[in-house]
Amino acid sequence: MTDNFAAAIQQLTAEGPFAITTTEVRGIPLRAYAAAPPNMRFVWEMSAAHGDAEYIVYNDERYSYADTHARVRSLAHALADTYGIKRGDRVAVSMRNYPEWIMSYWAITSLGAAIVGMNAWWTGPEMEYGLRDASPKVLICDRERLHNVEPHLSTLRSEHQLDLIVVRVDQAAELPDGAAHWNDIVDPATAPAALPEAHIDPDDDACIFYTSGTTGFPKGAQLTHRGTVANLMNMAVMPTAAALAKQMSGMEVPDPASAPTPSVLLPVPLFHVTGCNCVLHPITLAGGKLVSMYKWDPDEAIDIIEREKITVFTGVPTMSRELLLSPKWADADTSSLGAMGGGGAALQPDLVDKIDKGLSKSGGSPQTGYGLTETCGIVTSLSDVFFINKPDSAGPIVPSMEARIVDDNGNDMPQGELGELIVRGSNVIKGYLNQPEATADAIRDGWFHTGDIAFIDEDGYVHIRDRKKDIVIRGGENIHCGEVEAAIYEHPAVAEAAVFGVPDDRLGEEVGVAIVLAPGAHLDEAELRAHLDDRLARFKIPAYVWFRDEPLPRNANGKFVKRDLKAQLLRD
């Protein structure tokens, strides 16, 4: 069966809509889809054919494709005519998963501008950093994010233009200077019949997503139209190949023509590639329905699955686990659910089996994908019986990418041996905004160094085992240890601090820290958290704190030996 999967991918990419070719991008020959749409505006305009079909559902609000297109056209013209947004400019979006996030995304990218998808959990200083780094001309935000950024507006505006469009606030509410109500800007009833004209090159930035890396501050990854479209094609070809491989194996496969219209529950944020590139984009192209939540709640999610006849659930692994553990799951009508799983972190093998059994009512199956912000989405994809047969794998490499496993000197490792996974293809980012050195370090001769330790088995399946980068992944959120340490060190009582991940059954990892205090100083957990409350988003604040009387272990270079420290603390 594994051989048939490989044969199916080869067959689909030899000719037809998924045919793979080689194209030169920034001087590097890369794998790409010959028939790929030229940009994301083209993808959005294609979706107009879905007309009055439901597109976005949020609580009791429902928006059809036609209605959303009208709102997108209205916003796009306002951005161009009122705010002067043009190709190459940037517009930041900072809010919960409201319908306005989606409308803003399509309006901005259709102008040839880049959307700066800001982490909605950021504090005011973190927002200030991102807005200063990306220099957007406009920020579209909700009430909570307006409250966070307002104290920093005068400083930001002294450096560059920054107008605001605020969503979901009372029309009578007074806004700061240079800010407008969304409803005063966007009017579907008076929207022009077409989007503003725009020339968009495939290698123009479509989106800036901030991601943790090897420096203390998040880096703005530049996702291009070419890379984003390539990911969309990968998202389409891999399930098509799985269905073809099952046919080759003599298994029964449902007729695609009889399949229900896709309906996806979106429990993860749109400011990550999982929510945006791997959920929003495919469901839009397919003419499906996207249902978003105010915040994650497994019992509410089960109600939504029943009510909206959800066909695909994509979230971080802990969300699937919490659904299956909910007392409501056993009696719920989940017969519509054909696939469940997602990305952001690896699905543990036991969870793969639990999902398979939990979807027995619908005949659905587990699915996963390994990817990064820097690859505009997935690097591997695995689902159905192929995932069940290899539950500890992330799957084969997608067609638009090449992969290698290398040692610290860049030498290829023998098959089956561990090393760093590096990948190359048309969906690798252009680079990191304003950080040429970080770009040169991460992308060498087109090869992106993932920082993940892995091996590739005899079937070409990738198995992720560890990370080289000093990052904690908490519920799908990347937290850079250096950033947390820097904030902790701002407290005068701290002499040494080492931050690391602590295994957690629910979230995958929680943030832990070991601290040595300065002589005669006092600090307790409550005081530490109070100190960090204004400096870090809440999810970055350590859940586990160890105060030590002796110095933290170091190596010959004077660096903390976190692996030994972590092992000792967890053992004790």
JSON list of N, CA and C in Angstrom, two decimals, residues 117-169:
[
{"chain": "A", "resi": 117, "resn": "GLY", "atom": "N", "xyz": [0.19, 39.40, 9.61]},
{"chain": "A", "resi": 117, "resn": "GLY", "atom": "CA", "xyz": [-0.70, 38.67, 10.51]},
{"chain": "A", "resi": 117, "resn": "GLY", "atom": "C", "xyz": [-0.13, 38.65, 11.92]},
{"chain": "A", "resi": 118, "resn": "MET", "atom": "N", "xyz": [-0.60, 39.54, 12.76]},
{"chain": "A", "resi": 118, "resn": "MET", "atom": "CA", "xyz": [-0.01, 39.71, 14.09]},
{"chain": "A", "resi": 118, "resn": "MET", "atom": "C", "xyz": [-0.63, 38.72, 15.09]},
{"chain": "A", "resi": 119, "resn": "ASN", "atom": "N", "xyz": [0.22, 38.21, 15.97]},
{"chain": "A", "resi": 119, "resn": "ASN", "atom": "CA", "xyz": [-0.23, 37.30, 17.01]},
{"chain": "A", "resi": 119, "resn": "ASN", "atom": "C", "xyz": [-1.18, 38.05, 17.95]},
{"chain": "A", "resi": 120, "resn": "ALA", "atom": "N", "xyz": [-2.43, 37.59, 18.02]},
{"chain": "A", "resi": 120, "resn": "ALA", "atom": "CA", "xyz": [-3.44, 38.29, 18.81]},
{"chain": "A", "resi": 120, "resn": "ALA", "atom": "C", "xyz": [-3.18, 38.17, 20.31]},
{"chain": "A", "resi": 121, "resn": "TRP", "atom": "N", "xyz": [-2.26, 37.32, 20.72]},
{"chain": "A", "resi": 121, "resn": "TRP", "atom": "CA", "xyz": [-1.93, 37.18, 22.14]},
{"chain": "A", "resi": 121, "resn": "TRP", "atom": "C", "xyz": [-0.83, 38.15, 22.58]},
{"chain": "A", "resi": 122, "resn": "TRP", "atom": "N", "xyz": [-0.26, 38.88, 21.64]},
{"chain": "A", "resi": 122, "resn": "TRP", "atom": "CA", "xyz": [0.83, 39.79, 21.99]},
{"chain": "A", "resi": 122, "resn": "TRP", "atom": "C", "xyz": [0.37, 40.89, 22.95]},
{"chain": "A", "resi": 123, "resn": "THR", "atom": "N", "xyz": [1.27, 41.29, 23.84]},
{"chain": "A", "resi": 123, "resn": "THR", "atom": "CA", "xyz": [1.05, 42.44, 24.70]},
{"chain": "A", "resi": 123, "resn": "THR", "atom": "C", "xyz": [1.33, 43.72, 23.91]},
{"chain": "A", "resi": 124, "resn": "GLY", "atom": "N", "xyz": [1.11, 44.87, 24.56]},
{"chain": "A", "resi": 124, "resn": "GLY", "atom": "CA", "xyz": [1.38, 46.14, 23.90]},
{"chain": "A", "resi": 124, "resn": "GLY", "atom": "C", "xyz": [2.81, 46.29, 23.41]},
{"chain": "A", "resi": 125, "resn": "PRO", "atom": "N", "xyz": [3.82, 46.02, 24.28]},
{"chain": "A", "resi": 125, "resn": "PRO", "atom": "CA", "xyz": [5.21, 46.13, 23.80]},
{"chain": "A", "resi": 125, "resn": "PRO", "atom": "C", "xyz": [5.52, 45.18, 22.65]},
{"chain": "A", "resi": 126, "resn": "GLU", "atom": "N", "xyz": [4.94, 43.98, 22.68]},
{"chain": "A", "resi": 126, "resn": "GLU", "atom": "CA", "xyz": [5.17, 43.03, 21.58]},
{"chain": "A", "resi": 126, "resn": "GLU", "atom": "C", "xyz": [4.52, 43.54, 20.29]},
{"chain": "A", "resi": 127, "resn": "MET", "atom": "N", "xyz": [3.33, 44.15, 20.40]},
{"chain": "A", "resi": 127, "resn": "MET", "atom": "CA", "xyz": [2.69, 44.74, 19.22]},
{"chain": "A", "resi": 127, "resn": "MET", "atom": "C", "xyz": [3.54, 45.89, 18.68]},
{"chain": "A", "resi": 128, "resn": "GLU", "atom": "N", "xyz": [4.06, 46.69, 19.59]},
{"chain": "A", "resi": 128, "resn": "GLU", "atom": "CA", "xyz": [4.91, 47.80, 19.16]},
{"chain": "A", "resi": 128, "resn": "GLU", "atom": "C", "xyz": [6.12, 47.29, 18.39]},
{"chain": "A", "resi": 129, "resn": "TYR", "atom": "N", "xyz": [6.75, 46.21, 18.88]},
{"chain": "A", "resi": 129, "resn": "TYR", "atom": "CA", "xyz": [7.89, 45.65, 18.18]},
{"chain": "A", "resi": 129, "resn": "TYR", "atom": "C", "xyz": [7.52, 45.22, 16.77]},
{"chain": "A", "resi": 130, "resn": "GLY", "atom": "N", "xyz": [6.41, 44.45, 16.62]},
{"chain": "A", "resi": 130, "resn": "GLY", "atom": "CA", "xyz": [6.01, 43.97, 15.30]},
{"chain": "A", "resi": 130, "resn": "GLY", "atom": "C", "xyz": [5.64, 45.10, 14.36]},
{"chain": "A", "resi": 131, "resn": "LEU", "atom": "N", "xyz": [4.94, 46.11, 14.86]},
{"chain": "A", "resi": 131, "resn": "LEU", "atom": "CA", "xyz": [4.54, 47.23, 14.01]},
{"chain": "A", "resi": 131, "resn": "LEU", "atom": "C", "xyz": [5.73, 48.09, 13.61]},
{"chain": "A", "resi": 132, "resn": "ARG", "atom": "N", "xyz": [6.70, 48.21, 14.49]},
{"chain": "A", "resi": 132, "resn": "ARG", "atom": "CA", "xyz": [7.91, 48.95, 14.13]},
{"chain": "A", "resi": 132, "resn": "ARG", "atom": "C", "xyz": [8.72, 48.16, 13.10]},
{"chain": "A", "resi": 133, "resn": "ASP", "atom": "N", "xyz": [8.80, 46.84, 13.26]},
{"chain": "A", "resi": 133, "resn": "ASP", "atom": "CA", "xyz": [9.59, 46.01, 12.36]},
{"chain": "A", "resi": 133, "resn": "ASP", "atom": "C", "xyz": [8.98, 45.96, 10.96]},
{"chain": "A", "resi": 134, "resn": "ALA", "atom": "N", "xyz": [7.66, 45.81, 10.88]},
{"chain": "A", "resi": 134, "resn": "ALA", "atom": "CA", "xyz": [7.00, 45.63, 9.58]},
{"chain": "A", "resi": 134, "resn": "ALA", "atom": "C", "xyz": [6.60, 46.95, 8.93]},
{"chain": "A", "resi": 135, "resn": "SER", "atom": "N", "xyz": [6.46, 48.00, 9.71]},
{"chain": "A", "resi": 135, "resn": "SER", "atom": "CA", "xyz": [6.08, 49.33, 9.22]},
{"chain": "A", "resi": 135, "resn": "SER", "atom": "C", "xyz": [4.84, 49.32, 8.33]},
{"chain": "A", "resi": 136, "resn": "PRO", "atom": "N", "xyz": [3.74, 48.73, 8.79]},
{"chain": "A", "resi": 136, "resn": "PRO", "atom": "CA", "xyz": [2.52, 48.77, 7.99]},
{"chain": "A", "resi": 136, "resn": "PRO", "atom": "C", "xyz": [1.94, 50.19, 7.97]},
{"chain": "A", "resi": 137, "resn": "LYS", "atom": "N", "xyz": [1.22, 50.53, 6.90]},
{"chain": "A", "resi": 137, "resn": "LYS", "atom": "CA", "xyz": [0.57, 51.83, 6.82]},
{"chain": "A", "resi": 137, "resn": "LYS", "atom": "C", "xyz": [-0.76, 51.85, 7.55]},
{"chain": "A", "resi": 138, "resn": "VAL", "atom": "N", "xyz": [-1.36, 50.67, 7.67]},
{"chain": "A", "resi": 138, "resn": "VAL", "atom": "CA", "xyz": [-2.68, 50.56, 8.32]},
{"chain": "A", "resi": 138, "resn": "VAL", "atom": "C", "xyz": [-2.66, 49.36, 9.25]},
{"chain": "A", "resi": 139, "resn": "LEU", "atom": "N", "xyz": [-3.32, 49.49, 10.40]},
{"chain": "A", "resi": 139, "resn": "LEU", "atom": "CA", "xyz": [-3.55, 48.38, 11.32]},
{"chain": "A", "resi": 139, "resn": "LEU", "atom": "C", "xyz": [-5.06, 48.18, 11.44]},
{"chain": "A", "resi": 140, "resn": "ILE", "atom": "N", "xyz": [-5.53, 46.97, 11.11]},
{"chain": "A", "resi": 140, "resn": "ILE", "atom": "CA", "xyz": [-6.93, 46.61, 11.29]},
{"chain": "A", "resi": 140, "resn": "ILE", "atom": "C", "xyz": [-6.99, 45.74, 12.55]},
{"chain": "A", "resi": 141, "resn": "CYS", "atom": "N", "xyz": [-7.70, 46.21, 13.58]},
{"chain": "A", "resi": 141, "resn": "CYS", "atom": "CA", "xyz": [-7.66, 45.51, 14.85]},
{"chain": "A", "resi": 141, "resn": "CYS", "atom": "C", "xyz": [-9.02, 45.53, 15.54]},
{"chain": "A", "resi": 142, "resn": "ASP", "atom": "N", "xyz": [-9.18, 44.69, 16.56]},
{"chain": "A", "resi": 142, "resn": "ASP", "atom": "CA", "xyz": [-10.39, 44.70, 17.37]},
{"chain": "A", "resi": 142, "resn": "ASP", "atom": "C", "xyz": [-10.15, 45.52, 18.63]},
{"chain": "A", "resi": 143, "resn": "ARG", "atom": "N", "xyz": [-11.17, 45.55, 19.48]},
{"chain": "A", "resi": 143, "resn": "ARG", "atom": "CA", "xyz": [-11.13, 46.42, 20.66]},
{"chain": "A", "resi": 143, "resn": "ARG", "atom": "C", "xyz": [-9.99, 46.05, 21.61]},
{"chain": "A", "resi": 144, "resn": "GLU", "atom": "N", "xyz": [-9.77, 44.75, 21.84]},
{"chain": "A", "resi": 144, "resn": "GLU", "atom": "CA", "xyz": [-8.72, 44.33, 22.77]},
{"chain": "A", "resi": 144, "resn": "GLU", "atom": "C", "xyz": [-7.34, 44.75, 22.28]},
{"chain": "A", "resi": 145, "resn": "ARG", "atom": "N", "xyz": [-7.08, 44.55, 21.01]},
{"chain": "A", "resi": 145, "resn": "ARG", "atom": "CA", "xyz": [-5.78, 44.91, 20.45]},
{"chain": "A", "resi": 145, "resn": "ARG", "atom": "C", "xyz": [-5.61, 46.43, 20.38]},
{"chain": "A", "resi": 146, "resn": "LEU", "atom": "N", "xyz": [-6.72, 47.17, 20.16]},
{"chain": "A", "resi": 146, "resn": "LEU", "atom": "CA", "xyz": [-6.65, 48.63, 20.20]},
{"chain": "A", "resi": 146, "resn": "LEU", "atom": "C", "xyz": [-6.21, 49.09, 21.59]},
{"chain": "A", "resi": 147, "resn": "HIS", "atom": "N", "xyz": [-6.78, 48.48, 22.62]},
{"chain": "A", "resi": 147, "resn": "HIS", "atom": "CA", "xyz": [-6.40, 48.82, 24.00]},
{"chain": "A", "resi": 147, "resn": "HIS", "atom": "C", "xyz": [-4.91, 48.57, 24.24]},
{"chain": "A", "resi": 148, "resn": "ASN", "atom": "N", "xyz": [-4.39, 47.47, 23.70]},
{"chain": "A", "resi": 148, "resn": "ASN", "atom": "CA", "xyz": [-2.98, 47.13, 23.91]},
{"chain": "A", "resi": 148, "resn": "ASN", "atom": "C", "xyz": [-2.03, 48.08, 23.19]},
{"chain": "A", "resi": 149, "resn": "VAL", "atom": "N", "xyz": [-2.41, 48.49, 21.99]},
{"chain": "A", "resi": 149, "resn": "VAL", "atom": "CA", "xyz": [-1.48, 49.26, 21.16]},
{"chain": "A", "resi": 149, "resn": "VAL", "atom": "C", "xyz": [-1.61, 50.77, 21.37]},
{"chain": "A", "resi": 150, "resn": "GLU", "atom": "N", "xyz": [-2.73, 51.21, 21.90]},
{"chain": "A", "resi": 150, "resn": "GLU", "atom": "CA", "xyz": [-2.98, 52.66, 21.98]},
{"chain": "A", "resi": 150, "resn": "GLU", "atom": "C", "xyz": [-1.88, 53.43, 22.70]},
{"chain": "A", "resi": 151, "resn": "PRO", "atom": "N", "xyz": [-1.31, 52.92, 23.82]},
{"chain": "A", "resi": 151, "resn": "PRO", "atom": "CA", "xyz": [-0.23, 53.67, 24.48]},
{"chain": "A", "resi": 151, "resn": "PRO", "atom": "C", "xyz": [1.02, 53.83, 23.63]},
{"chain": "A", "resi": 152, "resn": "HIS", "atom": "N", "xyz": [1.14, 53.05, 22.57]},
{"chain": "A", "resi": 152, "resn": "HIS", "atom": "CA", "xyz": [2.36, 53.06, 21.76]},
{"chain": "A", "resi": 152, "resn": "HIS", "atom": "C", "xyz": [2.18, 53.79, 20.43]},
{"chain": "A", "resi": 153, "resn": "LEU", "atom": "N", "xyz": [0.98, 54.31, 20.18]},
{"chain": "A", "resi": 153, "resn": "LEU", "atom": "CA", "xyz": [0.69, 54.88, 18.86]},
{"chain": "A", "resi": 153, "resn": "LEU", "atom": "C", "xyz": [1.55, 56.11, 18.57]},
{"chain": "A", "resi": 154, "resn": "SER", "atom": "N", "xyz": [1.72, 57.00, 19.53]},
{"chain": "A", "resi": 154, "resn": "SER", "atom": "CA", "xyz": [2.48, 58.22, 19.26]},
{"chain": "A", "resi": 154, "resn": "SER", "atom": "C", "xyz": [3.92, 57.90, 18.89]},
{"chain": "A", "resi": 155, "resn": "THR", "atom": "N", "xyz": [4.52, 56.93, 19.58]},
{"chain": "A", "resi": 155, "resn": "THR", "atom": "CA", "xyz": [5.88, 56.53, 19.24]},
{"chain": "A", "resi": 155, "resn": "THR", "atom": "C", "xyz": [5.95, 55.93, 17.85]},
{"chain": "A", "resi": 156, "resn": "LEU", "atom": "N", "xyz": [5.02, 55.05, 17.53]},
{"chain": "A", "resi": 156, "resn": "LEU", "atom": "CA", "xyz": [5.01, 54.41, 16.21]},
{"chain": "A", "resi": 156, "resn": "LEU", "atom": "C", "xyz": [4.78, 55.43, 15.11]},
{"chain": "A", "resi": 157, "resn": "ARG", "atom": "N", "xyz": [3.87, 56.36, 15.35]},
{"chain": "A", "resi": 157, "resn": "ARG", "atom": "CA", "xyz": [3.54, 57.34, 14.30]},
{"chain": "A", "resi": 157, "resn": "ARG", "atom": "C", "xyz": [4.64, 58.37, 14.10]},
{"chain": "A", "resi": 158, "resn": "SER", "atom": "N", "xyz": [5.54, 58.48, 15.06]},
{"chain": "A", "resi": 158, "resn": "SER", "atom": "CA", "xyz": [6.68, 59.37, 14.86]},
{"chain": "A", "resi": 158, "resn": "SER", "atom": "C", "xyz": [7.68, 58.78, 13.86]},
{"chain": "A", "resi": 159, "resn": "GLU", "atom": "N", "xyz": [7.52, 57.48, 13.58]},
{"chain": "A", "resi": 159, "resn": "GLU", "atom": "CA", "xyz": [8.45, 56.79, 12.69]},
{"chain": "A", "resi": 159, "resn": "GLU", "atom": "C", "xyz": [7.85, 56.52, 11.30]},
{"chain": "A", "resi": 160, "resn": "HIS", "atom": "N", "xyz": [6.54, 56.27, 11.23]},
{"chain": "A", "resi": 160, "resn": "HIS", "atom": "CA", "xyz": [5.92, 55.99, 9.93]},
{"chain": "A", "resi": 160, "resn": "HIS", "atom": "C", "xyz": [4.41, 56.15, 10.04]},
{"chain": "A", "resi": 161, "resn": "GLN", "atom": "N", "xyz": [3.76, 56.25, 8.86]},
{"chain": "A", "resi": 161, "resn": "GLN", "atom": "CA", "xyz": [2.30, 56.34, 8.80]},
{"chain": "A", "resi": 161, "resn": "GLN", "atom": "C", "xyz": [1.67, 55.11, 9.45]},
{"chain": "A", "resi": 162, "resn": "LEU", "atom": "N", "xyz": [0.67, 55.32, 10.29]},
{"chain": "A", "resi": 162, "resn": "LEU", "atom": "CA", "xyz": [-0.08, 54.20, 10.86]},
{"chain": "A", "resi": 162, "resn": "LEU", "atom": "C", "xyz": [-1.50, 54.65, 11.16]},
{"chain": "A", "resi": 163, "resn": "ASP", "atom": "N", "xyz": [-2.40, 54.34, 10.24]},
{"chain": "A", "resi": 163, "resn": "ASP", "atom": "CA", "xyz": [-3.82, 54.56, 10.45]},
{"chain": "A", "resi": 163, "resn": "ASP", "atom": "C", "xyz": [-4.45, 53.28, 10.97]},
{"chain": "A", "resi": 164, "resn": "LEU", "atom": "N", "xyz": [-5.61, 53.43, 11.62]},
{"chain": "A", "resi": 164, "resn": "LEU", "atom": "CA", "xyz": [-6.27, 52.27, 12.23]},
{"chain": "A", "resi": 164, "resn": "LEU", "atom": "C", "xyz": [-7.70, 52.12, 11.69]},
{"chain": "A", "resi": 165, "resn": "ILE", "atom": "N", "xyz": [-8.10, 50.87, 11.49]},
{"chain": "A", "resi": 165, "resn": "ILE", "atom": "CA", "xyz": [-9.49, 50.53, 11.23]},
{"chain": "A", "resi": 165, "resn": "ILE", "atom": "C", "xyz": [-9.88, 49.55, 12.33]},
{"chain": "A", "resi": 166, "resn": "VAL", "atom": "N", "xyz": [-10.91, 49.88, 13.10]},
{"chain": "A", "resi": 166, "resn": "VAL", "atom": "CA", "xyz": [-11.24, 49.10, 14.30]},
{"chain": "A", "resi": 166, "resn": "VAL", "atom": "C", "xyz": [-12.55, 48.36, 14.08]},
{"chain": "A", "resi": 167, "resn": "VAL", "atom": "N", "xyz": [-12.53, 47.06, 14.37]},
{"chain": "A", "resi": 167, "resn": "VAL", "atom": "CA", "xyz": [-13.71, 46.22, 14.18]},
{"chain": "A", "resi": 167, "resn": "VAL", "atom": "C", "xyz": [-14.35, 45.90, 15.52]},
{"chain": "A", "resi": 168, "resn": "ARG", "atom": "N", "xyz": [-15.65, 45.65, 15.47]},
{"chain": "A", "resi": 168, "resn": "ARG", "atom": "CA", "xyz": [-16.40, 45.14, 16.62]},
{"chain": "A", "resi": 168, "resn": "ARG", "atom": "C", "xyz": [-16.34, 46.05, 17.84]},
{"chain": "A", "resi": 169, "resn": "VAL", "atom": "N", "xyz": [-16.46, 47.35, 17.61]},
{"chain": "A", "resi": 169, "resn": "VAL", "atom": "CA", "xyz": [-16.64, 48.31, 18.70]},
{"chain": "A", "resi": 169, "resn": "VAL", "atom": "C", "xyz": [-17.92, 49.08, 18.43]}
]
